[in-house]
PDB file of N, CA and C in Angstrom:
ATOM      1  N   MET I   1     119.399 160.202-183.296  1.00 75.00           N
ATOM      2  CA  MET I   1     120.579 160.113-184.105  1.00 75.00           C
ATOM      3  C   MET I   1     120.233 158.717-185.324  1.00 75.00           C
ATOM      4  N   LEU I   2     120.312 158.879-186.517  1.00 86.00           N
ATOM      5  CA  LEU I   2     120.286 158.007-187.352  1.00 86.00           C
ATOM      6  C   LEU I   2     121.636 158.109-188.256  1.00 86.00           C
ATOM      7  N   ASP I   3     122.239 156.695-188.348  1.00 94.00           N
ATOM      8  CA  ASP I   3     123.351 156.723-188.823  1.00 94.00           C
ATOM      9  C   ASP I   3     123.320 155.313-190.403  1.00 94.00           C
ATOM     10  N   PHE I   4     123.510 155.861-191.246  1.00 96.00           N
ATOM     11  CA  PHE I   4     123.747 155.031-192.355  1.00 96.00           C
ATOM     12  C   PHE I   4     124.744 154.877-192.977  1.00 96.00           C
ATOM     13  N   THR I   5     125.076 153.929-193.501  1.00 97.00           N
ATOM     14  CA  THR I   5     126.211 153.644-194.535  1.00 97.00           C
ATOM     15  C   THR I   5     125.801 152.955-195.859  1.00 97.00           C
ATOM     16  N   PHE I   6     126.070 153.477-197.110  1.00 98.00           N
ATOM     17  CA  PHE I   6     125.465 153.031-198.255  1.00 98.00           C
ATOM     18  C   PHE I   6     126.598 153.521-198.948  1.00 98.00           C
ATOM     19  N   ASP I   7     126.277 152.413-200.527  1.00 98.00           N
ATOM     20  CA  ASP I   7     127.445 152.996-201.792  1.00 98.00           C
ATOM     21  C   ASP I   7     126.250 153.621-202.373  1.00 98.00           C
ATOM     22  N   ALA I   8     127.238 155.016-203.221  1.00 97.00           N
ATOM     23  CA  ALA I   8     125.858 155.700-204.341  1.00 97.00           C
ATOM     24  C   ALA I   8     126.471 156.017-205.338  1.00 97.00           C
ATOM     25  N   GLU I   9     126.432 156.143-206.639  1.00 98.00           N
ATOM     26  CA  GLU I   9     126.951 156.521-207.572  1.00 98.00           C
ATOM     27  C   GLU I   9     127.014 158.285-208.044  1.00 98.00           C
ATOM     28  N   LEU I  10     128.323 158.618-208.205  1.00 98.00           N
ATOM     29  CA  LEU I  10     128.053 160.329-208.246  1.00 98.00           C
ATOM     30  C   LEU I  10     127.197 160.420-209.835  1.00 98.00           C
ATOM     31  N   TRP I  11     126.418 161.677-209.653  1.00 97.00           N
ATOM     32  CA  TRP I  11     126.166 162.084-211.126  1.00 97.00           C
ATOM     33  C   TRP I  11     126.242 163.724-211.179  1.00 97.00           C
ATOM     34  N   ILE I  12     125.839 164.226-212.311  1.00 95.00           N
ATOM     35  CA  ILE I  12     126.001 165.664-212.597  1.00 95.00           C
ATOM     36  C   ILE I  12     124.489 166.039-212.389  1.00 95.00           C
ATOM     37  N   TYR I  13     124.065 167.129-212.019  1.00 89.00           N
ATOM     38  CA  TYR I  13     123.123 168.078-212.605  1.00 89.00           C
ATOM     39  C   TYR I  13     123.580 168.557-213.643  1.00 89.00           C
ATOM     40  N   GLN I  14     122.962 168.802-214.636  1.00 81.00           N
ATOM     41  CA  GLN I  14     122.826 169.426-216.123  1.00 81.00           C
ATOM     42  C   GLN I  14     122.425 170.333-216.315  1.00 81.00           C
ATOM     43  N   GLY I  15     122.809 171.666-215.081  1.00 78.00           N
ATOM     44  CA  GLY I  15     121.939 173.256-214.755  1.00 78.00           C
ATOM     45  C   GLY I  15     123.111 174.385-215.229  1.00 78.00           C
ATOM     46  N   ARG I  16     122.935 175.255-215.121  1.00 81.00           N
ATOM     47  CA  ARG I  16     123.937 176.283-215.589  1.00 81.00           C
ATOM     48  C   ARG I  16     125.475 175.999-214.839  1.00 81.00           C
ATOM     49  N   ALA I  17     125.290 175.614-213.266  1.00 80.00           N
ATOM     50  CA  ALA I  17     126.290 174.824-212.879  1.00 80.00           C
ATOM     51  C   ALA I  17     126.872 173.467-212.306  1.00 80.00           C
ATOM     52  N   ARG I  18     127.547 173.026-212.872  1.00 85.00           N
ATOM     53  CA  ARG I  18     128.057 171.341-212.790  1.00 85.00           C
ATOM     54  C   ARG I  18     127.919 171.136-211.321  1.00 85.00           C
ATOM     55  N   ILE I  19     126.995 170.766-210.691  1.00 91.00           N
ATOM     56  CA  ILE I  19     126.932 170.090-209.533  1.00 91.00           C
ATOM     57  C   ILE I  19     126.970 168.957-209.601  1.00 91.00           C
ATOM     58  N   TYR I  20     127.829 168.068-208.778  1.00 96.00           N
ATOM     59  CA  TYR I  20     127.715 166.800-208.549  1.00 96.00           C
ATOM     60  C   TYR I  20     126.779 166.460-207.279  1.00 96.00           C
ATOM     61  N   PHE I  21     126.077 165.302-207.290  1.00 96.00           N
ATOM     62  CA  PHE I  21     125.037 164.772-206.657  1.00 96.00           C
ATOM     63  C   PHE I  21     125.422 163.146-205.996  1.00 96.00           C
ATOM     64  N   VAL I  22     124.855 162.588-205.153  1.00 97.00           N
ATOM     65  CA  VAL I  22     124.649 160.979-205.090  1.00 97.00           C
ATOM     66  C   VAL I  22     123.207 161.168-204.517  1.00 97.00           C
ATOM     67  N   THR I  23     122.204 160.133-205.390  1.00 96.00           N
ATOM     68  CA  THR I  23     120.866 159.917-204.636  1.00 96.00           C
ATOM     69  C   THR I  23     121.038 158.956-203.631  1.00 96.00           C
ATOM     70  N   VAL I  24     120.249 159.543-202.186  1.00 96.00           N
ATOM     71  CA  VAL I  24     119.833 158.644-201.192  1.00 96.00           C
ATOM     72  C   VAL I  24     119.050 157.619-201.447  1.00 96.00           C
ATOM     73  N   PRO I  25     119.390 156.062-201.117  1.00 95.00           N
ATOM     74  CA  PRO I  25     118.666 154.829-201.020  1.00 95.00           C
ATOM     75  C   PRO I  25     117.374 154.896-201.073  1.00 95.00           C
ATOM     76  N   ALA I  26     116.390 154.779-201.566  1.00 92.00           N
ATOM     77  CA  ALA I  26     114.970 154.721-201.316  1.00 92.00           C
ATOM     78  C   ALA I  26     114.577 154.334-199.779  1.00 92.00           C
ATOM     79  N   ASP I  27     115.395 153.361-199.183  1.00 93.00           N
ATOM     80  CA  ASP I  27     114.845 152.792-198.047  1.00 93.00           C
ATOM     81  C   ASP I  27     115.489 153.789-197.012  1.00 93.00           C
ATOM     82  N   ILE I  28     116.404 154.231-197.220  1.00 93.00           N
ATOM     83  CA  ILE I  28     117.423 154.902-196.031  1.00 93.00           C
ATOM     84  C   ILE I  28     116.245 156.455-196.335  1.00 93.00           C
ATOM     85  N   ALA I  29     115.973 156.726-197.060  1.00 92.00           N
ATOM     86  CA  ALA I  29     115.494 158.129-197.553  1.00 92.00           C
ATOM     87  C   ALA I  29     113.853 157.780-196.522  1.00 92.00           C
ATOM     88  N   GLN I  30     113.309 156.637-196.692  1.00 89.00           N
ATOM     89  CA  GLN I  30     111.716 156.432-196.256  1.00 89.00           C
ATOM     90  C   GLN I  30     112.307 157.015-194.479  1.00 89.00           C
ATOM     91  N   HIS I  31     113.398 155.963-194.170  1.00 88.00           N
ATOM     92  CA  HIS I  31     114.124 155.955-192.604  1.00 88.00           C
ATOM     93  C   HIS I  31     113.859 157.255-192.064  1.00 88.00           C
ATOM     94  N   ILE I  32     114.828 158.556-193.157  1.00 88.00           N
ATOM     95  CA  ILE I  32     114.948 159.447-192.662  1.00 88.00           C
ATOM     96  C   ILE I  32     113.322 160.354-192.539  1.00 88.00           C
ATOM     97  N   LYS I  33     112.455 160.026-193.563  1.00 83.00           N
ATOM     98  CA  LYS I  33     111.300 160.716-193.381  1.00 83.00           C
ATOM     99  C   LYS I  33     110.511 160.740-192.615  1.00 83.00           C
ATOM    100  N   SER I  34     110.423 159.371-191.612  1.00 79.00           N
ATOM    101  CA  SER I  34     109.935 158.858-190.779  1.00 79.00           C
ATOM    102  C   SER I  34     110.235 159.750-189.350  1.00 79.00           C
ATOM    103  N   PHE I  35     111.912 159.956-189.275  1.00 77.00           N
ATOM    104  CA  PHE I  35     112.121 160.196-187.979  1.00 77.00           C
ATOM    105  C   PHE I  35     112.136 161.692-187.936  1.00 77.00           C
ATOM    106  N   ILE I  36     112.453 162.427-189.243  1.00 73.00           N
ATOM    107  CA  ILE I  36     112.635 163.556-188.957  1.00 73.00           C
ATOM    108  C   ILE I  36     111.311 164.316-189.941  1.00 73.00           C
ATOM    109  N   ALA I  37     110.193 164.970-188.630  1.00 64.00           N
ATOM    110  CA  ALA I  37     109.101 165.151-188.990  1.00 64.00           C
ATOM    111  C   ALA I  37     108.978 166.283-189.133  1.00 64.00           C
ATOM    112  N   GLY I  38     108.124 167.094-189.199  1.00 57.00           N
ATOM    113  CA  GLY I  38     107.739 168.938-188.879  1.00 57.00           C
ATOM    114  C   GLY I  38     108.421 169.698-190.302  1.00 57.00           C
ATOM    115  N   PRO I  39     108.030 170.812-189.859  1.00 52.00           N
ATOM    116  CA  PRO I  39     108.680 171.785-191.064  1.00 52.00           C
ATOM    117  C   PRO I  39     110.316 171.695-191.335  1.00 52.00           C
ATOM    118  N   ARG I  40     110.399 171.862-192.489  1.00 55.00           N
ATOM    119  CA  ARG I  40     111.911 171.749-192.791  1.00 55.00           C
ATOM    120  C   ARG I  40     112.137 173.516-193.257  1.00 55.00           C
ATOM    121  N   ARG I  41     114.160 173.545-193.731  1.00 58.00           N
ATOM    122  CA  ARG I  41     114.566 174.499-194.101  1.00 58.00           C
ATOM    123  C   ARG I  41     113.570 174.587-195.388  1.00 58.00           C
ATOM    124  N   GLY I  42     114.604 175.764-196.121  1.00 56.00           N
ATOM    125  CA  GLY I  42     114.148 175.928-197.594  1.00 56.00           C
ATOM    126  C   GLY I  42     114.459 174.845-198.010  1.00 56.00           C
ATOM    127  N   TRP I  43     113.614 174.255-199.622  1.00 63.00           N
ATOM    128  CA  TRP I  43     113.511 173.400-200.260  1.00 63.00           C
ATOM    129  C   TRP I  43     113.497 172.108-199.758  1.00 63.00           C
ATOM    130  N   GLY I  44     113.172 171.755-198.149  1.00 73.00           N
ATOM    131  CA  GLY I  44     112.633 171.014-197.367  1.00 73.00           C
ATOM    132  C   GLY I  44     114.308 170.271-196.992  1.00 73.00           C
ATOM    133  N   ALA I  45     115.177 171.063-196.644  1.00 85.00           N
ATOM    134  CA  ALA I  45     116.710 170.746-196.266  1.00 85.00           C
ATOM    135  C   ALA I  45     116.841 170.094-195.230  1.00 85.00           C
ATOM    136  N   ILE I  46     117.351 168.989-194.722  1.00 90.00           N
ATOM    137  CA  ILE I  46     117.760 168.558-193.734  1.00 90.00           C
ATOM    138  C   ILE I  46     119.219 168.259-193.387  1.00 90.00           C
ATOM    139  N   LYS I  47     119.713 168.865-192.866  1.00 90.00           N
ATOM    140  CA  LYS I  47     121.371 168.934-192.152  1.00 90.00           C
ATOM    141  C   LYS I  47     121.534 167.608-192.017  1.00 90.00           C
ATOM    142  N   VAL I  48     122.899 167.377-192.430  1.00 93.00           N
ATOM    143  CA  VAL I  48     123.561 165.811-191.653  1.00 93.00           C
ATOM    144  C   VAL I  48     125.000 166.067-191.584  1.00 93.00           C
ATOM    145  N   SER I  49     125.501 165.191-191.425  1.00 95.00           N
ATOM    146  CA  SER I  49     127.328 165.197-191.163  1.00 95.00           C
ATOM    147  C   SER I  49     127.220 163.785-192.066  1.00 95.00           C
ATOM    148  N   VAL I  50     128.285 164.125-193.168  1.00 97.00           N
ATOM    149  CA  VAL I  50     128.846 163.129-194.427  1.00 97.00           C
ATOM    150  C   VAL I  50     130.270 162.394-193.689  1.00 97.00           C
ATOM    151  N   LYS I  51     130.509 161.733-194.310  1.00 97.00           N
ATOM    152  CA  LYS I  51     132.095 161.299-194.030  1.00 97.00           C
ATOM    153  C   LYS I  51     132.053 160.374-195.558  1.00 97.00           C
ATOM    154  N   ILE I  52     132.798 160.649-196.503  1.00 97.00           N
ATOM    155  CA  ILE I  52     133.502 159.392-197.600  1.00 97.00           C
ATOM    156  C   ILE I  52     134.924 159.425-197.017  1.00 97.00           C
ATOM    157  N   GLY I  53     135.455 158.206-197.596  1.00 96.00           N
ATOM    158  CA  GLY I  53     136.619 157.610-196.922  1.00 96.00           C
ATOM    159  C   GLY I  53     137.250 158.571-195.539  1.00 96.00           C
ATOM    160  N   GLN I  54     138.523 159.368-195.611  1.00 95.00           N
ATOM    161  CA  GLN I  54     138.974 159.795-194.833  1.00 95.00           C
ATOM    162  C   GLN I  54     138.051 161.795-194.478  1.00 95.00           C
ATOM    163  N   SER I  55     137.562 161.935-195.767  1.00 97.00           N
ATOM    164  CA  SER I  55     136.800 163.473-195.658  1.00 97.00           C
ATOM    165  C   SER I  55     135.596 163.468-194.759  1.00 97.00           C
ATOM    166  N   ARG I  56     135.599 164.299-193.966  1.00 96.00           N
ATOM    167  CA  ARG I  56     133.785 164.771-193.047  1.00 96.00           C
ATOM    168  C   ARG I  56     133.801 165.895-193.658  1.00 96.00           C
ATOM    169  N   TRP I  57     132.166 166.210-193.039  1.00 96.00           N
ATOM    170  CA  TRP I  57     131.831 167.585-193.736  1.00 96.00           C
ATOM    171  C   TRP I  57     130.393 167.351-193.217  1.00 96.00           C
ATOM    172  N   ARG I  58     129.557 168.665-192.711  1.00 95.00           N
ATOM    173  CA  ARG I  58     128.567 169.014-192.812  1.00 95.00           C
ATOM    174  C   ARG I  58     128.033 169.345-193.889  1.00 95.00           C
ATOM    175  N   THR I  59     126.377 169.206-194.357  1.00 94.00           N
ATOM    176  CA  THR I  59     125.838 170.087-195.473  1.00 94.00           C
ATOM    177  C   THR I  59     124.285 169.408-195.123  1.00 94.00           C
ATOM    178  N   SER I  60     123.525 169.565-196.199  1.00 92.00           N
ATOM    179  CA  SER I  60     122.036 169.161-196.326  1.00 92.00           C
ATOM    180  C   SER I  60     121.575 168.396-197.405  1.00 92.00           C
ATOM    181  N   ILE I  61     120.614 167.616-197.256  1.00 94.00           N
ATOM    182  CA  ILE I  61     120.149 166.726-198.050  1.00 94.00           C
ATOM    183  C   ILE I  61     118.896 167.118-198.623  1.00 94.00           C
ATOM    184  N   PHE I  62     118.648 167.110-199.835  1.00 92.00           N
ATOM    185  CA  PHE I  62     117.557 167.735-200.351  1.00 92.00           C
ATOM    186  C   PHE I  62     116.596 166.922-200.797  1.00 92.00           C
ATOM    187  N   PRO I  63     114.946 167.135-200.458  1.00 91.00           N
ATOM    188  CA  PRO I  63     114.443 166.217-201.337  1.00 91.00           C
ATOM    189  C   PRO I  63     113.999 166.106-202.804  1.00 91.00           C
ATOM    190  N   MET I  64     114.044 164.971-203.681  1.00 86.00           N
ATOM    191  CA  MET I  64     113.693 164.475-204.936  1.00 86.00           C
ATOM    192  C   MET I  64     112.805 164.451-205.220  1.00 86.00           C
ATOM    193  N   GLY I  65     111.722 165.203-205.830  1.00 75.00           N
ATOM    194  CA  GLY I  65     110.082 164.876-205.584  1.00 75.00           C
ATOM    195  C   GLY I  65     109.887 163.155-206.378  1.00 75.00           C
ATOM    196  N   GLU I  66     110.210 163.036-207.596  1.00 67.00           N
ATOM    197  CA  GLU I  66     110.138 161.862-208.853  1.00 67.00           C
ATOM    198  C   GLU I  66     110.521 161.167-207.865  1.00 67.00           C
ATOM    199  N   GLU I  67     111.865 161.127-207.372  1.00 62.00           N
ATOM    200  CA  GLU I  67     112.171 159.597-206.878  1.00 62.00           C
ATOM    201  C   GLU I  67     111.537 159.537-205.282  1.00 62.00           C
ATOM    202  N   GLN I  68     111.151 160.179-204.725  1.00 82.00           N
ATOM    203  CA  GLN I  68     110.586 160.145-203.394  1.00 82.00           C
ATOM    204  C   GLN I  68     112.052 159.765-202.672  1.00 82.00           C
ATOM    205  N   SER I  69     113.107 160.403-202.671  1.00 92.00           N
ATOM    206  CA  SER I  69     114.338 160.139-201.960  1.00 92.00           C
ATOM    207  C   SER I  69     115.114 161.536-201.503  1.00 92.00           C
ATOM    208  N   TYR I  70     116.525 161.997-201.251  1.00 94.00           N
ATOM    209  CA  TYR I  70     117.157 162.755-201.364  1.00 94.00           C
ATOM    210  C   TYR I  70     118.110 163.315-201.886  1.00 94.00           C
ATOM    211  N   ILE I  71     118.744 164.013-202.564  1.00 95.00           N
ATOM    212  CA  ILE I  71     119.924 163.981-202.695  1.00 95.00           C
ATOM    213  C   ILE I  71     121.183 164.833-202.378  1.00 95.00           C
ATOM    214  N   LEU I  72     122.390 164.418-201.980  1.00 97.00           N
ATOM    215  CA  LEU I  72     123.465 164.747-201.462  1.00 97.00           C
ATOM    216  C   LEU I  72     124.336 165.568-202.186  1.00 97.00           C
ATOM    217  N   PRO I  73     124.592 166.885-202.028  1.00 96.00           N
ATOM    218  CA  PRO I  73     125.459 167.564-202.760  1.00 96.00           C
ATOM    219  C   PRO I  73     127.131 166.679-202.384  1.00 96.00           C
ATOM    220  N   ILE I  74     127.979 166.915-203.175  1.00 97.00           N
ATOM    221  CA  ILE I  74     129.409 166.281-202.923  1.00 97.00           C
ATOM    222  C   ILE I  74     130.471 167.214-203.833  1.00 97.00           C
ATOM    223  N   LYS I  75     131.094 168.286-202.362  1.00 94.00           N
ATOM    224  CA  LYS I  75     131.638 169.032-202.620  1.00 94.00           C
ATOM    225  C   LYS I  75     133.346 168.671-203.908  1.00 94.00           C
ATOM    226  N   ALA I  76     133.960 169.543-204.307  1.00 94.00           N
ATOM    227  CA  ALA I  76     134.644 169.316-205.262  1.00 94.00           C
ATOM    228  C   ALA I  76     136.184 169.034-204.409  1.00 94.00           C
ATOM    229  N   GLU I  77     136.145 169.745-203.587  1.00 95.00           N
ATOM    230  CA  GLU I  77     137.212 169.426-202.685  1.00 95.00           C
ATOM    231  C   GLU I  77     137.168 168.086-202.071  1.00 95.00           C
ATOM    232  N   ILE I  78     136.301 167.596-202.148  1.00 97.00           N
ATOM    233  CA  ILE I  78     135.603 166.363-201.569  1.00 97.00           C
ATOM    234  C   ILE I  78     136.279 165.324-202.545  1.00 97.00           C
ATOM    235  N   ARG I  79     135.467 165.502-203.698  1.00 96.00           N
ATOM    236  CA  ARG I  79     135.655 164.747-204.647  1.00 96.00           C
ATOM    237  C   ARG I  79     137.097 164.515-204.968  1.00 96.00           C
ATOM    238  N   LYS I  80     137.788 165.670-205.235  1.00 97.00           N
ATOM    239  CA  LYS I  80     139.673 165.852-205.826  1.00 97.00           C
ATOM    240  C   LYS I  80     139.978 164.946-204.234  1.00 97.00           C
ATOM    241  N   ALA I  81     139.888 164.989-203.057  1.00 97.00           N
ATOM    242  CA  ALA I  81     140.414 164.638-202.156  1.00 97.00           C
ATOM    243  C   ALA I  81     140.529 162.980-202.501  1.00 97.00           C
ATOM    244  N   GLN I  82     139.136 162.629-202.717  1.00 97.00           N
ATOM    245  CA  GLN I  82     139.147 161.009-202.807  1.00 97.00           C
ATOM    246  C   GLN I  82     139.395 160.511-203.823  1.00 97.00           C
ATOM    247  N   GLY I  83     139.155 161.338-204.823  1.00 97.00           N
ATOM    248  CA  GLY I  83     139.401 160.928-206.542  1.00 97.00           C
ATOM    249  C   GLY I  83     138.255 160.518-206.998  1.00 97.00           C
ATOM    250  N   LEU I  84     137.305 161.039-207.090  1.00 97.00           N
ATOM    251  CA  LEU I  84     136.412 160.798-207.478  1.00 97.00           C
ATOM    252  C   LEU I  84     135.409 161.555-208.495  1.00 97.00           C
ATOM    253  N   ASP I  85     134.752 161.041-209.726  1.00 96.00           N
ATOM    254  CA  ASP I  85     134.392 161.640-210.621  1.00 96.00           C
ATOM    255  C   ASP I  85     132.691 161.290-211.044  1.00 96.00           C
ATOM    256  N   GLU I  86     132.184 161.887-212.011  1.00 96.00           N
ATOM    257  CA  GLU I  86     130.845 161.304-212.209  1.00 96.00           C
ATOM    258  C   GLU I  86     131.042 159.946-212.875  1.00 96.00           C
ATOM    259  N   GLY I  87     129.799 158.976-212.025  1.00 97.00           N
ATOM    260  CA  GLY I  87     129.720 157.686-212.694  1.00 97.00           C
ATOM    261  C   GLY I  87     130.246 156.481-211.511  1.00 97.00           C
ATOM    262  N   ASP I  88     131.660 156.895-210.854  1.00 98.00           N
ATOM    263  CA  ASP I  88     132.232 156.574-209.658  1.00 98.00           C
ATOM    264  C   ASP I  88     131.431 156.328-208.385  1.00 98.00           C
ATOM    265  N   THR I  89     131.626 155.305-207.797  1.00 97.00           N
ATOM    266  CA  THR I  89     130.599 154.806-206.910  1.00 97.00           C
ATOM    267  C   THR I  89     131.479 155.475-205.431  1.00 97.00           C
ATOM    268  N   ALA I  90     130.954 155.668-204.557  1.00 97.00           N
ATOM    269  CA  ALA I  90     131.353 156.242-203.165  1.00 97.00           C
ATOM    270  C   ALA I  90     130.740 155.294-202.284  1.00 97.00           C
ATOM    271  N   ARG I  91     131.529 155.164-200.957  1.00 98.00           N
ATOM    272  CA  ARG I  91     130.885 154.516-200.146  1.00 98.00           C
ATOM    273  C   ARG I  91     130.779 155.578-198.804  1.00 98.00           C
ATOM    274  N   ILE I  92     129.720 156.134-198.700  1.00 98.00           N
ATOM    275  CA  ILE I  92     129.241 157.264-198.044  1.00 98.00           C
ATOM    276  C   ILE I  92     128.528 156.547-196.282  1.00 98.00           C
ATOM    277  N   THR I  93     129.014 157.096-195.444  1.00 98.00           N
ATOM    278  CA  THR I  93     128.311 157.649-193.849  1.00 98.00           C
ATOM    279  C   THR I  93     127.476 158.345-193.956  1.00 98.00           C
ATOM    280  N   LEU I  94     126.318 158.589-193.617  1.00 97.00           N
ATOM    281  CA  LEU I  94     125.477 159.916-193.524  1.00 97.00           C
ATOM    282  C   LEU I  94     124.772 159.907-191.889  1.00 97.00           C
ATOM    283  N   SER I  95     124.433 160.727-191.222  1.00 95.00           N
ATOM    284  CA  SER I  95     124.295 160.947-190.100  1.00 95.00           C
ATOM    285  C   SER I  95     123.431 161.901-190.283  1.00 95.00           C
ATOM    286  N   ALA I  96     122.100 161.678-189.551  1.00 86.00           N
ATOM    287  CA  ALA I  96     121.091 163.046-189.571  1.00 86.00           C
ATOM    288  C   ALA I  96     120.338 162.685-187.827  1.00 86.00           C
ATOM    289  N   GLU I  97     119.961 163.762-187.497  1.00 71.00           N
ATOM    290  CA  GLU I  97     119.166 163.959-186.062  1.00 71.00           C
ATOM    291  C   GLU I  97     118.296 165.443-186.765  1.00 71.00           C
ATOM    292  N   PRO I  98     117.207 165.291-185.471  1.00 63.00           N
ATOM    293  CA  PRO I  98     116.347 166.290-186.066  1.00 63.00           C
ATOM    294  C   PRO I  98     117.016 167.896-185.853  1.00 63.00           C
ATOM    295  N   ASP I  99     118.082 168.117-184.962  1.00 55.00           N
ATOM    296  CA  ASP I  99     118.623 169.392-184.491  1.00 55.00           C
ATOM    297  C   ASP I  99     120.127 169.404-184.830  1.00 55.00           C
ATOM    298  N   LEU I 100     120.672 169.049-185.740  1.00 44.00           N
ATOM    299  CA  LEU I 100     122.042 168.652-186.035  1.00 44.00           C
ATOM    300  C   LEU I 100     121.894 169.892-186.870  1.00 44.00           C
TER     301      LEU I 100
END
């Protein structure tokens, strides 16, 4: 299992739906890529467990090509519970394992 704690700024994907994300730091992304090898689910997703403040949930991270990193979607209920909005920095604990 891989466990990481990092700070990241929330940003909004400006598509049809306003989806909030954070970008996983590149050094952490490299650790994840080297640990979790082989074919991935749709869009290259990797299942993870996440904690921000007192909120915990399971989701997936998705590869972000040009940045050679991953993006992590932040649900509305988590943002509301933690008082987060676009441009805010969150302390994130992310856990990944091959068969999570």
